Short mmCIF file of C-alpha atoms in Angstrom, two decimals:
data_model
loop_
_atom_site.label_atom_id
_atom_site.label_comp_id
_atom_site.label_asym_id
_atom_site.label_seq_id
_atom_site.Cartn_x
_atom_site.Cartn_y
_atom_site.Cartn_z
CA UNK A 853 29.63 16.01 -25.72
CA UNK A 854 33.10 17.44 -25.86
CA UNK A 855 35.78 15.81 -27.95
CA UNK A 856 39.31 16.99 -27.28
CA UNK A 857 42.18 15.24 -29.02
CA UNK A 858 45.41 15.16 -27.06
CA UNK A 859 48.43 12.92 -26.94
CA UNK A 860 47.64 9.46 -25.62
CA UNK A 861 49.74 10.08 -22.51
CA UNK A 862 47.29 12.79 -21.46
CA UNK A 863 43.94 11.43 -22.68
CA UNK A 864 42.66 10.50 -19.23
CA UNK A 865 43.46 14.00 -17.99
CA UNK A 866 41.75 15.84 -20.84
CA UNK A 867 38.48 17.66 -20.03
CA UNK A 868 35.07 16.34 -20.93
CA UNK A 869 31.55 17.75 -21.08
CA UNK A 870 28.69 15.65 -19.75
CA UNK A 871 25.60 17.60 -20.75
CA UNK A 872 26.09 20.94 -18.95
CA UNK A 873 28.87 19.65 -16.70
CA UNK A 874 32.46 20.47 -17.54
CA UNK A 875 34.73 17.81 -16.03
CA UNK A 876 38.41 18.65 -15.56
CA UNK A 877 39.46 15.09 -16.40
CA UNK A 878 38.04 11.66 -17.25
CA UNK A 879 38.26 10.08 -13.77
CA UNK A 880 35.06 9.24 -11.88
CA UNK A 881 34.72 8.02 -8.33
CA UNK A 882 32.28 5.15 -8.79
CA UNK A 883 29.58 4.67 -6.16
CA UNK A 884 31.02 2.85 -3.16
CA UNK A 885 29.20 2.17 0.11
CA UNK A 886 30.70 4.00 3.09
CA UNK A 887 28.30 2.97 5.89
CA UNK A 888 28.65 6.37 7.61
CA UNK A 889 24.96 7.32 8.00
CA UNK A 890 23.76 5.59 11.20
CA UNK A 891 20.17 6.81 10.72
CA UNK A 892 20.34 7.31 6.96
CA UNK A 893 21.13 11.02 7.36
CA UNK A 894 24.39 12.75 6.43
CA UNK A 895 26.69 13.43 9.39
CA UNK A 896 30.02 15.23 9.80
CA UNK A 897 32.10 12.10 9.18
CA UNK A 898 30.61 11.62 5.71
CA UNK A 899 30.99 15.30 4.79
CA UNK A 900 34.69 15.14 5.69
CA UNK A 901 35.02 11.91 3.70
CA UNK A 902 33.61 13.49 0.53
CA UNK A 903 35.64 16.66 0.93
CA UNK A 904 38.79 14.54 1.11
CA UNK A 905 37.77 12.75 -2.11
CA UNK A 906 37.07 16.08 -3.81
CA UNK A 907 40.57 17.27 -2.94
CA UNK A 908 42.04 14.37 -4.92
CA UNK A 909 41.53 15.95 -8.39
CA UNK A 910 38.68 13.70 -9.54
CA UNK A 911 36.69 14.80 -12.56
CA UNK A 912 33.41 13.58 -11.05
CA UNK A 913 32.17 11.95 -7.85
CA UNK A 914 29.17 9.62 -7.63
CA UNK A 915 27.74 9.06 -4.16
CA UNK A 916 27.16 5.67 -2.61
CA UNK A 917 23.82 3.98 -3.31
CA UNK A 918 21.15 6.16 -1.73
CA UNK A 919 17.86 4.52 -0.80
CA UNK A 920 14.67 5.99 -2.26
CA UNK A 921 12.59 4.22 0.40
CA UNK A 922 13.01 2.45 3.73
CA UNK A 923 12.06 -0.91 2.24
CA UNK A 924 14.74 -0.40 -0.42
CA UNK A 925 17.65 -0.14 2.03
CA UNK A 926 20.44 -2.60 1.32
CA UNK A 927 21.93 -1.86 4.73
CA UNK A 928 19.58 -0.83 7.53
CA UNK A 929 22.49 0.66 9.48
CA UNK A 930 24.72 3.13 7.67
CA UNK A 931 23.22 3.55 4.19
CA UNK A 932 22.36 7.06 3.01
CA UNK A 933 18.67 7.81 2.38
CA UNK A 934 16.71 10.21 0.20
CA UNK A 935 13.20 9.07 1.07
CA UNK A 936 11.98 12.35 2.58
CA UNK A 937 12.55 16.08 2.26
CA UNK A 938 14.15 15.98 5.72
CA UNK A 939 17.25 14.45 4.12
CA UNK A 940 17.85 17.42 1.78
CA UNK A 941 19.81 19.75 4.16
CA UNK A 942 22.34 17.04 5.01
CA UNK A 943 22.72 15.98 1.39
CA UNK A 944 23.35 19.61 0.46
CA UNK A 945 26.36 19.55 2.78
CA UNK A 946 27.95 16.87 0.57
CA UNK A 947 27.41 19.05 -2.48
CA UNK A 948 28.99 22.05 -0.77
CA UNK A 949 32.00 19.97 0.32
CA UNK A 950 32.67 18.86 -3.26
CA UNK A 951 31.88 22.16 -4.98
CA UNK A 952 34.31 23.90 -2.63
CA UNK A 953 37.01 22.07 -4.60
CA UNK A 954 35.32 22.53 -8.00
CA UNK A 955 34.37 18.86 -8.21
CA UNK A 956 30.88 17.99 -9.53
CA UNK A 957 28.91 15.28 -7.77
CA UNK A 958 26.04 13.01 -8.83
CA UNK A 959 23.74 11.21 -6.42
CA UNK A 960 23.04 7.53 -7.03
CA UNK A 961 19.39 6.54 -6.52
CA UNK A 962 18.84 2.92 -5.57
CA UNK A 963 16.38 0.33 -4.35
CA UNK A 964 17.98 -2.94 -3.26
CA UNK A 965 14.94 -5.11 -3.99
CA UNK A 966 15.68 -8.76 -3.12
CA UNK A 967 19.12 -7.67 -1.83
CA UNK A 968 17.51 -5.49 0.86
CA UNK A 969 17.60 -6.30 4.56
CA UNK A 970 13.96 -5.28 4.95
CA UNK A 971 11.68 -8.36 4.77
CA UNK A 972 8.97 -6.16 3.23
CA UNK A 973 11.09 -5.36 0.19
CA UNK A 974 10.03 -5.85 -3.43
CA UNK A 975 10.55 -8.90 -5.65
CA UNK A 976 9.96 -8.35 -9.40
CA UNK A 977 7.83 -11.45 -9.88
CA UNK A 978 5.42 -10.47 -7.09
CA UNK A 979 5.08 -6.72 -7.65
CA UNK A 980 1.53 -5.43 -8.10
CA UNK A 981 0.50 -2.51 -10.33
CA UNK A 982 0.37 -0.37 -7.19
CA UNK A 983 3.93 -1.45 -6.32
CA UNK A 984 5.17 -0.29 -9.72
CA UNK A 985 3.34 3.03 -9.40
CA UNK A 986 4.73 3.65 -5.93
CA UNK A 987 8.26 2.67 -6.94
CA UNK A 988 8.19 4.97 -9.96
CA UNK A 989 7.14 7.88 -7.76
CA UNK A 990 9.82 7.09 -5.17
CA UNK A 991 12.50 7.44 -7.82
CA UNK A 992 10.97 10.60 -9.28
CA UNK A 993 10.80 12.19 -5.85
CA UNK A 994 14.34 11.03 -5.09
CA UNK A 995 15.51 12.81 -8.24
CA UNK A 996 13.63 15.95 -7.23
CA UNK A 997 15.27 15.94 -3.81
CA UNK A 998 18.71 15.38 -5.33
CA UNK A 999 18.22 18.35 -7.64
CA UNK A 1000 16.93 20.53 -4.78
CA UNK A 1001 19.94 19.52 -2.67
CA UNK A 1002 22.20 20.88 -5.43
CA UNK A 1003 23.59 17.68 -6.93
CA UNK A 1004 24.89 18.11 -10.48
CA UNK A 1005 22.92 15.12 -11.72
CA UNK A 1006 21.77 11.65 -10.72
CA UNK A 1007 22.66 8.05 -11.44
CA UNK A 1008 20.13 5.20 -11.40
CA UNK A 1009 21.51 1.97 -9.94
CA UNK A 1010 20.42 -0.78 -12.35
CA UNK A 1011 23.34 -3.17 -11.85
CA UNK A 1012 24.50 -6.02 -9.58
CA UNK A 1013 21.11 -7.62 -8.96
CA UNK A 1014 19.53 -4.66 -7.19
CA UNK A 1015 15.85 -4.09 -7.95
CA UNK A 1016 16.15 -2.39 -11.35
CA UNK A 1017 18.77 -4.94 -12.37
CA UNK A 1018 16.42 -7.76 -11.35
CA UNK A 1019 13.55 -6.23 -13.32
CA UNK A 1020 15.74 -5.87 -16.41
CA UNK A 1021 17.15 -9.41 -16.30
CA UNK A 1022 15.73 -12.78 -17.20
CA UNK A 1023 17.44 -14.06 -14.04
CA UNK A 1024 15.23 -12.03 -11.77
CA UNK A 1025 12.13 -11.24 -13.83
CA UNK A 1026 9.81 -14.09 -14.81
CA UNK A 1027 6.66 -12.01 -15.22
CA UNK A 1028 4.24 -12.76 -18.05
CA UNK A 1029 2.61 -9.32 -18.28
CA UNK A 1030 3.80 -6.11 -19.96
CA UNK A 1031 6.79 -5.86 -17.61
CA UNK A 1032 8.21 -9.32 -18.32
CA UNK A 1033 9.13 -11.70 -21.11
CA UNK A 1034 11.15 -10.09 -23.89
CA UNK A 1035 14.06 -7.78 -23.12
CA UNK A 1036 11.98 -4.88 -24.46
CA UNK A 1037 9.17 -5.65 -21.99
CA UNK A 1038 11.63 -6.10 -19.12
CA UNK A 1039 13.10 -2.68 -19.93
CA UNK A 1040 9.77 -0.92 -20.18
CA UNK A 1041 9.35 -0.08 -16.49
CA UNK A 1042 12.81 1.43 -16.07
CA UNK A 1043 12.09 3.49 -19.19
CA UNK A 1044 8.89 4.71 -17.54
CA UNK A 1045 10.93 5.77 -14.52
CA UNK A 1046 13.43 7.51 -16.79
CA UNK A 1047 10.69 9.49 -18.52
CA UNK A 1048 9.14 10.43 -15.17
CA UNK A 1049 12.47 11.67 -13.84
CA UNK A 1050 13.21 13.60 -17.03
CA UNK A 1051 9.84 15.33 -16.81
CA UNK A 1052 10.60 16.22 -13.19
CA UNK A 1053 14.17 17.54 -13.50
CA UNK A 1054 13.99 19.14 -16.95
CA UNK A 1055 15.90 18.60 -20.20
CA UNK A 1056 19.36 19.78 -19.10
CA UNK A 1057 19.85 17.87 -15.85
CA UNK A 1058 22.28 14.96 -16.35
CA UNK A 1059 20.89 11.45 -15.84
CA UNK A 1060 23.27 8.47 -15.81
CA UNK A 1061 22.45 4.78 -15.40
CA UNK A 1062 24.77 2.15 -13.91
CA UNK A 1063 24.05 -1.14 -15.65
CA UNK A 1064 25.55 -4.57 -16.19
CA UNK A 1065 27.39 -5.14 -19.44
CA UNK A 1066 26.40 -8.76 -18.86
CA UNK A 1067 24.95 -10.53 -15.84
CA UNK A 1068 27.54 -13.33 -16.12
CA UNK A 1069 24.84 -15.76 -15.06
CA UNK A 1070 22.88 -18.35 -17.01
CA UNK A 1071 19.64 -16.84 -18.26
CA UNK A 1072 20.85 -13.33 -17.55
CA UNK A 1073 21.35 -10.39 -19.88
CA UNK A 1074 23.99 -10.55 -22.60
CA UNK A 1075 25.77 -7.62 -24.21
CA UNK A 1076 23.16 -7.65 -26.97
CA UNK A 1077 20.36 -7.36 -24.40
CA UNK A 1078 22.21 -4.49 -22.73
CA UNK A 1079 22.52 -2.67 -26.04
CA UNK A 1080 18.75 -2.98 -26.54
CA UNK A 1081 18.05 -1.71 -23.02
CA UNK A 1082 20.41 1.25 -23.34
CA UNK A 1083 18.98 2.22 -26.71
CA UNK A 1084 15.51 2.30 -25.14
CA UNK A 1085 16.76 4.24 -22.11
CA UNK A 1086 18.49 6.78 -24.34
CA UNK A 1087 15.22 7.38 -26.15
CA UNK A 1088 13.55 7.86 -22.75
CA UNK A 1089 16.04 10.53 -21.65
CA UNK A 1090 19.30 8.85 -20.57
CA UNK A 1091 22.47 10.95 -21.02
CA UNK A 1092 25.28 8.50 -20.15
CA UNK A 1093 25.91 4.99 -18.89
CA UNK A 1094 28.31 3.52 -16.33
CA UNK A 1095 29.17 -0.03 -17.37
CA UNK A 1096 29.68 -2.69 -14.71
CA UNK A 1097 28.62 -6.34 -14.44
CA UNK A 1098 27.59 -9.26 -12.25
CA UNK A 1099 24.35 -10.35 -10.64
CA UNK A 1100 23.15 -11.40 -7.23
CA UNK A 1101 19.99 -13.37 -6.65
CA UNK A 1102 18.13 -14.25 -3.50
CA UNK A 1103 18.31 -18.01 -3.09
CA UNK A 1104 16.84 -18.20 0.41
CA UNK A 1105 15.55 -15.49 2.72
CA UNK A 1106 18.27 -12.95 3.64
CA UNK A 1107 21.02 -15.02 2.02
CA UNK A 1108 22.58 -14.01 -1.28
CA UNK A 1109 24.47 -15.96 -3.89
CA UNK A 1110 26.69 -13.29 -5.40
CA UNK A 1111 28.39 -13.23 -8.77
CA UNK A 1112 31.27 -10.77 -8.52
CA UNK A 1113 31.07 -7.75 -10.82
CA UNK A 1114 33.63 -9.23 -13.20
CA UNK A 1115 33.55 -11.83 -15.96
CA UNK A 1116 36.03 -14.34 -14.49
CA UNK A 1117 38.24 -14.93 -11.44
CA UNK A 1118 41.43 -14.17 -13.42
CA UNK A 1119 40.14 -10.78 -14.57
CA UNK A 1120 42.57 -8.35 -16.20
CA UNK A 1121 42.74 -4.67 -15.32
CA UNK A 1122 39.87 -2.79 -16.94
CA UNK A 1123 37.92 -6.00 -17.48
CA UNK A 1124 34.72 -4.30 -18.69
CA UNK A 1125 36.56 -2.42 -21.43
CA UNK A 1126 35.94 -5.06 -24.14
CA UNK A 1127 32.20 -4.95 -23.40
CA UNK A 1128 32.21 -1.16 -23.80
CA UNK A 1129 34.02 -1.56 -27.11
CA UNK A 1130 31.35 -4.04 -28.26
CA UNK A 1131 28.57 -1.61 -27.35
CA UNK A 1132 30.36 1.00 -29.46
CA UNK A 1133 30.57 -1.50 -32.33
CA UNK A 1134 26.85 -2.20 -32.03
CA UNK A 1135 26.16 1.52 -32.36
CA UNK A 1136 25.75 2.96 -28.85
CA UNK A 1137 26.59 6.66 -29.02
CA UNK A 1138 25.95 8.04 -25.53
CA UNK A 1139 28.97 8.69 -23.27
CA UNK A 1140 30.23 5.64 -21.40
CA UNK A 1141 31.92 5.36 -18.03
CA UNK A 1142 33.75 2.06 -17.60
CA UNK A 1143 34.50 0.53 -14.19
CA UNK A 1144 36.48 -2.64 -13.49
CA UNK A 1145 39.72 -2.94 -11.55
CA UNK A 1146 41.44 0.07 -13.14
CA UNK A 1147 44.67 0.60 -11.24
CA UNK A 1148 46.95 2.59 -13.55
CA UNK A 1149 47.06 5.70 -15.67
CA UNK A 1150 48.27 3.57 -18.57
CA UNK A 1151 45.04 1.53 -18.59
CA UNK A 1152 42.90 4.65 -18.17
CA UNK A 1153 44.60 6.32 -21.13
CA UNK A 1154 44.20 3.15 -23.20
CA UNK A 1155 40.45 2.95 -22.53
CA UNK A 1156 39.86 6.59 -23.42
CA UNK A 1157 42.18 6.67 -26.43
CA UNK A 1158 40.57 3.55 -27.90
CA UNK A 1159 37.14 5.18 -27.80
CA UNK A 1160 35.68 2.40 -25.63
CA UNK A 1161 35.35 4.73 -22.64
CA UNK A 1162 34.70 8.43 -22.38
CA UNK A 1163 35.19 8.33 -18.62
CA UNK A 1164 37.04 5.93 -16.33
CA UNK A 1165 35.33 4.89 -13.08
CA UNK A 1166 37.35 3.83 -10.06
CA UNK A 1167 36.11 2.39 -6.78
CA UNK A 1168 38.43 0.18 -4.77
CA UNK A 1169 41.65 2.02 -5.64
CA UNK A 1170 40.13 5.14 -4.06
CA UNK A 1171 39.23 3.20 -0.91
CA UNK A 1172 42.94 2.53 -0.43
CA UNK A 1173 44.14 5.90 -1.74
CA UNK A 1174 41.53 8.69 -1.89
CA UNK A 1175 43.99 10.93 -3.79
CA UNK A 1176 45.01 8.23 -6.26
CA UNK A 1177 44.08 10.34 -9.31
CA UNK A 1178 46.19 13.28 -8.18
CA UNK A 1179 49.06 10.86 -7.54
CA UNK A 1180 49.00 9.32 -11.02
CA UNK A 1181 48.79 12.76 -12.57
CA UNK A 1182 52.01 13.67 -10.79
CA UNK A 1183 53.62 10.26 -11.38
CA UNK A 1184 52.31 8.51 -14.55
CA UNK A 1185 54.11 5.26 -13.64
CA UNK A 1186 52.45 4.86 -10.25
CA UNK A 1187 49.97 2.03 -9.82
CA UNK A 1188 47.31 1.58 -7.15
CA UNK A 1189 48.06 -0.17 -3.90
CA UNK A 1190 44.73 -1.93 -4.33
CA UNK A 1191 45.00 -5.25 -6.21
CA UNK A 1192 41.22 -5.54 -6.74
CA UNK A 1193 40.65 -8.55 -4.53
CA UNK A 1194 37.75 -9.11 -2.18
CA UNK A 1195 39.72 -7.62 0.72
CA UNK A 1196 40.37 -4.37 -1.18
CA UNK A 1197 43.99 -4.70 -0.18
#
């Protein structure tokens, strides 16, 4: 890790080292679905989209959730895939588009689980030993393909009620074997995946995990549970965490009850910052990215200067204004057009 002390007005634009990656500033484009891959393969429209993002002076880009298998697709039409070696050439084009502008890019590996459109998807309570073995290998092979495509690292999607999130949470995992019960048992499978990926990609390749600070749902994970999970994941090979929140659970077939990724309807800007600060207080020492309605340079500087966040993740503001980071570097008083509502307006 790189620690550079600068005046608070410049903290969010100070460089940072994530493992072997040198980031020019602390701003991260958080994974955001684009829906531009009609058959799951990268096409020209998506390459142009990522090149435009890379021109906006971001420190790091994380791709949209990329399915490790067909049954793990959240969106049958439009979601990017990494379930075969045939996807590697197209994915490499995204890397080239970002590296052309000296912007590193991570690929987010995901399996939607109960949130998937495929009726043959996986549910934690009904997974067999063979299901766990196959799923572990799908993620390991996804990581291999990402590395071969030239991505600078990977992120595991373990938030928002997707499959890993369901396995980790008491809301979605009611198993009574070694993969269910206590938070340590619920975390054991994702730790197995982490160790498998680390063995595959080597010791220097950055691995990040996106995880809920809390599920904000009765029976779900609390900040204390998340600290336990992250401590275990760090021991298994995790390099950094992106902190989000909220949980979705399948109530009836193909219909979701969704808790937004925020603690309350009247959320303030940077609403996951206090949870990051609590994880620091509890003793978490790996780098943290914090996402959550961040719409100003002032809030980004505050999060970094306080020590709660090492990196500041932005999603919806970049949907409205792909060059938002470059704009607030030029004009520190500018705020995002996005007001972080459901319409991303």
